[in-house]
Coordinates of C-alpha atoms in Angstrom, one line a residue:
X1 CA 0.0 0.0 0.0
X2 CA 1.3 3.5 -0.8
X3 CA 0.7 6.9 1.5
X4 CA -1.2 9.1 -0.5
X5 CA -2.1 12.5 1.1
X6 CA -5.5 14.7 0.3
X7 CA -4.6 18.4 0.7
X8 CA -7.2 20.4 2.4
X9 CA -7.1 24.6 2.1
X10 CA -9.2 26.8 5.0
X11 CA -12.8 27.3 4.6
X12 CA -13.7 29.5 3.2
X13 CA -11.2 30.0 0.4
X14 CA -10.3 28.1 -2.9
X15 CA -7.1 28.0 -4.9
X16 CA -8.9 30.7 -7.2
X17 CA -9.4 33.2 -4.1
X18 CA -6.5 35.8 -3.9
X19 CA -7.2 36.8 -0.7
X20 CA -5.4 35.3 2.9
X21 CA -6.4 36.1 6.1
X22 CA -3.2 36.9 8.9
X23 CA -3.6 37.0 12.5
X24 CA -1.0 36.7 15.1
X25 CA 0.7 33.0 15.0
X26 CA 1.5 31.0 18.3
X27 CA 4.8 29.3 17.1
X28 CA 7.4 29.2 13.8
X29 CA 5.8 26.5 12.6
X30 CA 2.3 27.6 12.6
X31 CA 3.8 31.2 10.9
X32 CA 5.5 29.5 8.1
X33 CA 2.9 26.7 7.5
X34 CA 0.4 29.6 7.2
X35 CA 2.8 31.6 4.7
X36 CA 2.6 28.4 2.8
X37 CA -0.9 28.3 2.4
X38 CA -1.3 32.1 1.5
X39 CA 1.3 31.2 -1.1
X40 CA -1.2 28.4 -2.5
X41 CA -4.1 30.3 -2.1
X42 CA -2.2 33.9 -4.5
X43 CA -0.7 31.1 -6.9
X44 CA -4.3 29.3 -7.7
X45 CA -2.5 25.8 -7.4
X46 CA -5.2 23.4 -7.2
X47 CA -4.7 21.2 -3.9
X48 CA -6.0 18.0 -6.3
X49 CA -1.9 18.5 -6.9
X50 CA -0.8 17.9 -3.7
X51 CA -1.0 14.5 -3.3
X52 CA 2.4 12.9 -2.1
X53 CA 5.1 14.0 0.8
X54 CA 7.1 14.9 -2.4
X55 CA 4.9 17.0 -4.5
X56 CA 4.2 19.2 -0.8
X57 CA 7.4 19.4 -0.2
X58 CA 8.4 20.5 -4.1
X59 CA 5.4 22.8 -3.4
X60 CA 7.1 24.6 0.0
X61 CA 10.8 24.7 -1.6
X62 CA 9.2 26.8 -4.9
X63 CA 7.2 28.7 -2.0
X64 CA 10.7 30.2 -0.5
X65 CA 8.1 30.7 2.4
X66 CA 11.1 28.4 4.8
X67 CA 13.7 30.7 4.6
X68 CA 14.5 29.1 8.2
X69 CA 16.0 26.2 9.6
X70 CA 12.7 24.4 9.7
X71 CA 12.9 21.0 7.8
X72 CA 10.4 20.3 5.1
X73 CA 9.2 17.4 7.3
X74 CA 8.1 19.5 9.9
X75 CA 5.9 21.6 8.1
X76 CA 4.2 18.6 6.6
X77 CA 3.8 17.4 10.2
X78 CA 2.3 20.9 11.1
X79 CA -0.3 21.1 8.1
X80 CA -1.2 17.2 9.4
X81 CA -1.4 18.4 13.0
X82 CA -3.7 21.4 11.9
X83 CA -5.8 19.2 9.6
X84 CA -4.6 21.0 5.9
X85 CA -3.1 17.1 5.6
X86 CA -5.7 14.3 5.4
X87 CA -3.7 11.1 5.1
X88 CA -5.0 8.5 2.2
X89 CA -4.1 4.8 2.2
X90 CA -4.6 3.8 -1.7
X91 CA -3.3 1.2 -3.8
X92 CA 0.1 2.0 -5.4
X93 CA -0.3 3.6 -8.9
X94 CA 1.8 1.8 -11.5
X95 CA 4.0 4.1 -14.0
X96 CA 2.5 4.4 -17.4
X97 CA 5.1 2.6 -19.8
X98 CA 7.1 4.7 -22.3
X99 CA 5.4 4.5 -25.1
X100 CA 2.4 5.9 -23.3
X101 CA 4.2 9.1 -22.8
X102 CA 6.4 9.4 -26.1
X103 CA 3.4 11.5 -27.9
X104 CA 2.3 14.0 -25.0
X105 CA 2.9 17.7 -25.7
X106 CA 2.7 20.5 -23.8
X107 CA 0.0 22.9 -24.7
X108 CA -2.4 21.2 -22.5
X109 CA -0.5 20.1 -20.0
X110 CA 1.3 22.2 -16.8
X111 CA 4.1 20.3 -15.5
X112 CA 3.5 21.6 -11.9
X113 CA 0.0 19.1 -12.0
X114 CA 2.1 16.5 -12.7
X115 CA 3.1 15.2 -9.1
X116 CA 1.6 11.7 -8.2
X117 CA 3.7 9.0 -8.6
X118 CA 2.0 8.1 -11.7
X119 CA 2.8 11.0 -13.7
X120 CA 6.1 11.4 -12.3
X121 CA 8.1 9.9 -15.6
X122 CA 6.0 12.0 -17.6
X123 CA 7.2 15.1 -15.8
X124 CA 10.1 14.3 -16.3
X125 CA 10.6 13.4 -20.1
X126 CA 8.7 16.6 -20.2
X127 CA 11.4 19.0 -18.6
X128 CA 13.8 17.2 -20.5
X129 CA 12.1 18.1 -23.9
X130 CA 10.9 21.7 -22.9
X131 CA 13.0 23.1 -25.4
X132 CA 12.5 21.3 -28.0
X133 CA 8.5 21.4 -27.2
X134 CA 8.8 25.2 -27.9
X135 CA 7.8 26.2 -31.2
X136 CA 9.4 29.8 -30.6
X137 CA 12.9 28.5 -30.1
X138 CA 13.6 26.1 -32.7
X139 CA 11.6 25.5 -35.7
X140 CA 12.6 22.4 -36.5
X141 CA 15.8 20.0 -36.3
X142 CA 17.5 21.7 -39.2
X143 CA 16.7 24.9 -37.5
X144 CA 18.5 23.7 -34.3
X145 CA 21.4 22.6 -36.5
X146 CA 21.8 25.7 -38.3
X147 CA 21.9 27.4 -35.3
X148 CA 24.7 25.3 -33.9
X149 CA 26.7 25.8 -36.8
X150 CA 26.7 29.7 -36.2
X151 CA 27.0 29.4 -32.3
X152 CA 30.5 27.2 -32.8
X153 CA 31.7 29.5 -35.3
X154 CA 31.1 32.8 -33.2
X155 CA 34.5 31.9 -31.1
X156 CA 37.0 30.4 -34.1
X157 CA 40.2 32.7 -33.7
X158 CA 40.1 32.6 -29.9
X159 CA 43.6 30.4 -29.7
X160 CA 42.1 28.7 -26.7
X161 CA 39.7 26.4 -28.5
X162 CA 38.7 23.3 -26.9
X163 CA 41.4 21.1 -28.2
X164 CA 40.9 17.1 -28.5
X165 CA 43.9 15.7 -29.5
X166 CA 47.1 14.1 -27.3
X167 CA 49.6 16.1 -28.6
X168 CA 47.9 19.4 -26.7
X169 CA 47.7 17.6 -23.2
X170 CA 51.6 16.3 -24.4
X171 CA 52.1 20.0 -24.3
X172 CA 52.2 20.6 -20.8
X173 CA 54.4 17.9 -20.0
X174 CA 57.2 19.5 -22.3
X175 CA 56.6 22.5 -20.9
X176 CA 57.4 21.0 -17.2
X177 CA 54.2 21.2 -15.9
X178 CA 53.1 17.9 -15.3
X179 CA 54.6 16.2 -12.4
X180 CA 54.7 12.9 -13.7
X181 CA 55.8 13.8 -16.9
X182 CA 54.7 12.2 -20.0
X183 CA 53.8 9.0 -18.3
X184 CA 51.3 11.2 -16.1
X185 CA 50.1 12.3 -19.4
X186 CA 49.7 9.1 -21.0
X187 CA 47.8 7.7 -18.1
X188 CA 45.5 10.8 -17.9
X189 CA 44.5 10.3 -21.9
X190 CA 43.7 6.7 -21.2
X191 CA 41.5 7.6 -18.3
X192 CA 39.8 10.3 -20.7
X193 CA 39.2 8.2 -23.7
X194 CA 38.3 5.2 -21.1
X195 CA 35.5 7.6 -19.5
X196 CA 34.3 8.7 -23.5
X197 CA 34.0 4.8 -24.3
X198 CA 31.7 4.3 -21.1
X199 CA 29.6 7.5 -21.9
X200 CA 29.8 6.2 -25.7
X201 CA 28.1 2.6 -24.5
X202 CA 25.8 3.8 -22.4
X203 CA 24.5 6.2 -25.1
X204 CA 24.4 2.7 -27.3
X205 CA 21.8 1.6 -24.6
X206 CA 19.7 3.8 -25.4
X207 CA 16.7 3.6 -27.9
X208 CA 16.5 6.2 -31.1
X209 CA 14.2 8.5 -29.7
X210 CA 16.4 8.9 -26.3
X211 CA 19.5 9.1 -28.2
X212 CA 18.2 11.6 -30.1
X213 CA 17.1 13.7 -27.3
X214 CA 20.8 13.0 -25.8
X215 CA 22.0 15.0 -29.1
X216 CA 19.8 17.8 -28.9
X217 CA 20.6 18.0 -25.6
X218 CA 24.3 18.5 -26.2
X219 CA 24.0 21.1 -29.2
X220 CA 21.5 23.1 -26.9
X221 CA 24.1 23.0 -24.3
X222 CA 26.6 24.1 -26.6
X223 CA 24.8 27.2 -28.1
X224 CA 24.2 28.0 -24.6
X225 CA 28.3 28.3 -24.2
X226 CA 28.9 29.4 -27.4
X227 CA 26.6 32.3 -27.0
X228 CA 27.8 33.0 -23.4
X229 CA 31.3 33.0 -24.2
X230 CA 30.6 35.5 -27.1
X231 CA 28.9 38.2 -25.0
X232 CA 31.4 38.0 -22.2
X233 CA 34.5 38.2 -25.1
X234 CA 32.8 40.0 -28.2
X235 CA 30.3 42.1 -26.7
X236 CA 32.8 42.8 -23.4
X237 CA 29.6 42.1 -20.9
X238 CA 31.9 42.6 -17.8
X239 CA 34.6 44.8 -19.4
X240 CA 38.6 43.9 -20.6
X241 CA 39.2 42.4 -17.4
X242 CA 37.0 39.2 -17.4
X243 CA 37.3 37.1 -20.0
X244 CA 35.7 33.4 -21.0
X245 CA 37.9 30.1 -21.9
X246 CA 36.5 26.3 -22.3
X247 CA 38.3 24.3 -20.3
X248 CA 40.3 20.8 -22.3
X249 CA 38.4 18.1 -22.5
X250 CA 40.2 16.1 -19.7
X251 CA 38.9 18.6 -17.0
X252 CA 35.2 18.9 -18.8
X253 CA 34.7 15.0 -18.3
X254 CA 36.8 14.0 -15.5
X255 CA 36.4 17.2 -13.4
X256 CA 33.0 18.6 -14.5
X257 CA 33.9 22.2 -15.6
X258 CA 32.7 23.2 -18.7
X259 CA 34.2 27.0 -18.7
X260 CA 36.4 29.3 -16.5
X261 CA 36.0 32.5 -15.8
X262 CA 39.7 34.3 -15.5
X263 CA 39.5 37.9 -14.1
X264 CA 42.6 40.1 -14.2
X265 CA 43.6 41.9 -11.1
X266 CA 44.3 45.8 -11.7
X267 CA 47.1 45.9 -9.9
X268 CA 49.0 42.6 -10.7
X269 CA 48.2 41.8 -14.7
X270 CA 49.8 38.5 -14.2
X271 CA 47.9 37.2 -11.1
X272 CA 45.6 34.7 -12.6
X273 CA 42.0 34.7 -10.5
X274 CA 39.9 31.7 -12.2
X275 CA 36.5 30.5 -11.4
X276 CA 35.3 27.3 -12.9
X277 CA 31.4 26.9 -14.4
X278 CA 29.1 24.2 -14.4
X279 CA 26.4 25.2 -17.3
X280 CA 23.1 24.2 -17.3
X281 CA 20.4 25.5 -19.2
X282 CA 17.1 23.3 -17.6
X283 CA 16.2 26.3 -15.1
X284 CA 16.9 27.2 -11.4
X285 CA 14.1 24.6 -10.0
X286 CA 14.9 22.2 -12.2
X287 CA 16.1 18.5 -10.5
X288 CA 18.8 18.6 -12.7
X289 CA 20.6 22.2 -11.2
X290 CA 19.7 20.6 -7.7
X291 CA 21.8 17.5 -8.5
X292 CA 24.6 19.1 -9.9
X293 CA 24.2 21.7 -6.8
X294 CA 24.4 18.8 -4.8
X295 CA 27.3 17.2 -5.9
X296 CA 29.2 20.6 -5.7
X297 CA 27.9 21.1 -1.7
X298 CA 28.8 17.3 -0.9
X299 CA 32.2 17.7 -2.9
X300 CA 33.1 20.9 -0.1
X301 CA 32.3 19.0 2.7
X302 CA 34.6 16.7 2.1
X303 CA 37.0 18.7 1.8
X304 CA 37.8 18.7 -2.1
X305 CA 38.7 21.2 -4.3
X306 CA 38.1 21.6 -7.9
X307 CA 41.4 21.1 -9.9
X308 CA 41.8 22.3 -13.6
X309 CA 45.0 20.6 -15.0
X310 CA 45.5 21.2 -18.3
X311 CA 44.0 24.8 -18.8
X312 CA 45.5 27.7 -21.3
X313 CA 45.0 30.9 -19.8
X314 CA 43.1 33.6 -21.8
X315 CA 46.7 34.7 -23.3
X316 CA 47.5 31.4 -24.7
X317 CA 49.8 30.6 -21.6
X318 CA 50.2 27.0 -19.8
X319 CA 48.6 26.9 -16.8
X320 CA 50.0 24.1 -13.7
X321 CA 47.5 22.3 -12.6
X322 CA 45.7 24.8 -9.9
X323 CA 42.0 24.7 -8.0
X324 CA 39.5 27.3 -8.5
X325 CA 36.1 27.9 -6.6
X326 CA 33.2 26.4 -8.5
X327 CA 29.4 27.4 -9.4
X328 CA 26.6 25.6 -11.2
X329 CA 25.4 28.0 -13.5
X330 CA 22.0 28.1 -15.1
X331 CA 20.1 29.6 -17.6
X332 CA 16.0 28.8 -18.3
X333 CA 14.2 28.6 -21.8
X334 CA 13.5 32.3 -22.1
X335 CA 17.2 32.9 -21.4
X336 CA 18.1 30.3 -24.0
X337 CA 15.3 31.4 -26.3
X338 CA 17.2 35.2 -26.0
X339 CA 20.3 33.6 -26.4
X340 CA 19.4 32.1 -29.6
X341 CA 17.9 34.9 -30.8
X342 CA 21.0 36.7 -30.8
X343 CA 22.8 34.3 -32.8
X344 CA 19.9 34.5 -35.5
X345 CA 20.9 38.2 -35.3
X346 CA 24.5 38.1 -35.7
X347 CA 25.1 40.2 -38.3
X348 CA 22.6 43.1 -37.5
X349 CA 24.6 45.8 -35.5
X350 CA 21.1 46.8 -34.3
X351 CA 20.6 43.7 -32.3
X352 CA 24.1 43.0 -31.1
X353 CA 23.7 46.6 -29.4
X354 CA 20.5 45.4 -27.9
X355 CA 22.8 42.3 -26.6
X356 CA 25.1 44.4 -24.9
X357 CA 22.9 45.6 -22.5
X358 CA 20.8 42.1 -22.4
X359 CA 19.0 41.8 -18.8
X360 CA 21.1 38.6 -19.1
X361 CA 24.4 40.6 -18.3
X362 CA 23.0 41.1 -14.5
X363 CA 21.5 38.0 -14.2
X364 CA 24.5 35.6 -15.1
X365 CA 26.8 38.0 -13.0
X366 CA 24.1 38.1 -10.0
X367 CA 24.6 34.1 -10.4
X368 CA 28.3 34.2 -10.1
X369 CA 28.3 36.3 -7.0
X370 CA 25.4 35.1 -5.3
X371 CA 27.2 31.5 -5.1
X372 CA 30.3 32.5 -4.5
X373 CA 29.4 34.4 -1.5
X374 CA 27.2 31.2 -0.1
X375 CA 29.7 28.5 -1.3
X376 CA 32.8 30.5 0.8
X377 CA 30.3 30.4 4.3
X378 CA 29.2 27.2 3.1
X379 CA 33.0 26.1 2.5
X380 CA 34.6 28.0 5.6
X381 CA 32.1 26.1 7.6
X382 CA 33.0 23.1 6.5
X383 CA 36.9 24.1 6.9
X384 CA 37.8 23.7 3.2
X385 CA 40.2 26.3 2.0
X386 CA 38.8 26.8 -1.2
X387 CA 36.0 29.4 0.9
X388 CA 39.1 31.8 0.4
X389 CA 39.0 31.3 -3.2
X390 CA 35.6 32.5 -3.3
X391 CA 35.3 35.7 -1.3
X392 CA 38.0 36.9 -3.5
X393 CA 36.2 36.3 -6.9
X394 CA 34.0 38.3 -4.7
X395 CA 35.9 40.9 -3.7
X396 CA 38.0 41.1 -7.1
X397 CA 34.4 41.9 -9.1
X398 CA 33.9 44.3 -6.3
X399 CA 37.4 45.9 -7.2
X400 CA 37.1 46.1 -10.8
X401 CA 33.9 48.2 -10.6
X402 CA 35.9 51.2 -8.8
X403 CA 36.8 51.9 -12.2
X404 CA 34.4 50.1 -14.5
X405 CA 30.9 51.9 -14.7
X406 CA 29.2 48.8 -16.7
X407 CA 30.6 46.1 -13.7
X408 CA 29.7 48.8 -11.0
X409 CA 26.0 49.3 -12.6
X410 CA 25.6 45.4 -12.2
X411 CA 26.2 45.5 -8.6
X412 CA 24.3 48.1 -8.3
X413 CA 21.3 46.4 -10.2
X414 CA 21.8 43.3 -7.3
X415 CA 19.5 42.3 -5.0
X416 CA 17.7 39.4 -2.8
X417 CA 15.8 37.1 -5.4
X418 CA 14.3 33.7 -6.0
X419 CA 17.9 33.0 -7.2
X420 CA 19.4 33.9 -3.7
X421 CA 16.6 32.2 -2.0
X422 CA 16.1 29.6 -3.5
X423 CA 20.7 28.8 -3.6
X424 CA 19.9 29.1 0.6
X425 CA 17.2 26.6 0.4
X426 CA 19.0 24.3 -1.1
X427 CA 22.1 24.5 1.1
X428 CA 19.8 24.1 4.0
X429 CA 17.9 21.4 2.5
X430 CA 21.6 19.3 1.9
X431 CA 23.2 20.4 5.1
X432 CA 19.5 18.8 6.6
X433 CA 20.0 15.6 4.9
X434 CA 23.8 15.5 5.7
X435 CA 22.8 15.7 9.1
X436 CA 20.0 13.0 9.2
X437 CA 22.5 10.6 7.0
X438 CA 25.4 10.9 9.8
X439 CA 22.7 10.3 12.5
X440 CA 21.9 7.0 11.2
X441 CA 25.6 6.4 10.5

């Protein structure tokens, strides 16, 4: 038998009343379990939706109405105790099989209904295809192809192009900068083509349809970086003294970093100041951010840094293997959507000077700073060096706008949002299960 739950709002109101009634609350709990409701009640989500511990607790993260200490749980336990929580004991829902779910679109269909256990896969395969569900993005596959084609382009004379081949990691070594020499080399492009063949067979596993969504998956990814990489170089988002490099292939698949950010200091040219990025472009609520998120948080605590060994700095200079602070950064469909549209517009002046002042220039930078103030608490409490690493990315933004009106108008332009709340919540939310994991240990 599987716990099903029946959500029950006040009397009185209905998820298509805007109005909430406050009054003086006894206890936190009480406080933040009504928030919760108001937040129901002034979003019109049906309570039909709320039908599992995990859809109401999906429900209260997208609320940001915890911004304390209080666990998920115990809210549940509170909207039990005060009767918003009828508890249903039904028989176990199997999941529709694949094929059931292959031909659903999205115009009728909100993917924040979708939260029983049934429709869980669906949501899922869903979110994965979002972008390719949206008529306004790509037309079609040979529209998503052309589009790729431009994005890869956009970035050809930067020297510092993702490079493949042995003979750049073979670089380093004659440069002195591998430890091990060429034998550390050797064994590093065996562990790289080793992981590539595993990722290559597991992709093999796949049926057509999911290994075509794999694909697309990858060229959206890669417009995404393309395009990012352009504004940041081309259009000079953030000025002359941050600048944009993909990292080699060996620290993309073996240490997860995609880019790095290298900011200049203004008083020592040839300090390098690196902070490595995560991209991900399926929204800030989205499961997959979380996991990656997650992975960075659990990779802190335990004390790890993240090393980038065979990186060419923005000047075309060897870099010794060296760790830099980390984020996960993400983008949502109407960023991508923007993003694309710029590359459509490439060659009209007109819209390139629209890009340079994009709303996206704040909100990437808001991203970067936003984590990396979190991740150095986050770090210094859990007494990893790399927190250092962090405040001064911080601090080294923070000194370029002195004399950089553009970077000094973005911090300006800062303030609390869903990103900020929602980056808290989660740290919470994994410092909470950390805890409840090493109490059962």
């Amino acid at each position: 038998m599987n716990m099903n739950f029946k959500f029950n709002l006040p009397p009185g109101n209905s998820s298509g009343n805007n109005e909430a009634k406050s009054h003086a609350f006894s206890s936190k709990e009480e406080a933040i379990t009504n928030k919760f409701i108001e937040w129901l009640i002034r979003r019109g989500i049906s309570p039909d939706t709320l039908t599992t511990e995990e859809s109401i607790k999906d429900a209260i993260i997208k609320s940001h109405t915890n911004i304390s200490n209080l666990a998920p749980e115990k809210i549940i336990a509170e909207l039990k105790k005060s009767g918003h929580i009828s508890v249903l004991m039904q028989p176990k829902m199997e999941k529709p099989p694949i094929a059931q779910i292959q031909n659903i679109g999205t115009e009728h269909i909100s993917l924040k209904g979708l939260t029983t256990v049934a429709n869980e896969e669906i949501a899922q395969h869903l979110e994965d295809n979002k972008l390719f569900l949206e008529k306004d993005i790509f037309k079609d596959d040979k529209d998503l192809d052309e589009v790729l084609e431009i994005a890869v382009n956009l970035n050809r004379e930067n020297p510092n192009e993702k490079l493949e081949s042995k003979a750049y990691y073979m670089e380093f070594a004659k440069a002195g900068l591998i430890k091990g020499g060429e034998a550390e080399v050797e064994k590093d492009y065996y562990d790289l083509e080793k992981a590539k063949r595993l990722i290559k067979e597991k992709e093999e596993l796949l049926d057509k349809k999911k290994l075509d969504t794999l694909e697309k998956n990858k060229k959206v990814a890669t417009i995404v970086e393309c395009a990012i990489s352009y504004c940041v170089l081309k259009l000079k988002w953030y000025g002359q003294k941050i600048s944009i490099d993909r990292a080699p292939e060996f620290d993309d698949i073996k240490r997860g970093t995609d880019d790095v950010f290298e900011i200049k200091n203004n008083e020592d040219e040839s300090y390098f100041m690196g902070l490595g990025i995560d991209v991900t472009y399926t929204g800030l609520m989205s499961e997959k951010f979380k996991n990656k998120f997650f992975k960075l948080l659990g990779s802190i605590a335990a004390g790890y840094k993240t090393e980038i060994k065979y990186f060419k700095n923005h000047d075309g200079k060897m870099m010794k293997e060296f760790a830099v602070p980390k984020v996960v950064l993400f983008f949502n469909v109407n960023e991508v959507r923007e993003l694309v549209r710029m590359i459509k517009n490439i060659n009209d002046p007109k819209a390139l000077e629209e890009f340079k002042n994009s709303p996206l220039k704040i909100a990437v930078m808001n991203q970067l700073i936003i984590q990396c103030e979190l991740l150095a608490d986050f770090a210094e409490k859990h007494h990893n060096s790399i927190s250092g690493k962090y405040t001064e990315i911080v601090l080294s933004i923070k000194q370029l706008s002195r004399k950089d009106p553009a970077i000094k108008a973005i911090l300006d332009a800062r303030h609390e949002d869903e990103v900020s709340h929602h980056i808290k919540y989660l740290i919470k939310e994994f410092e909470y299960k950390e805890e409840q994991e090493n109490k059962i240990k």
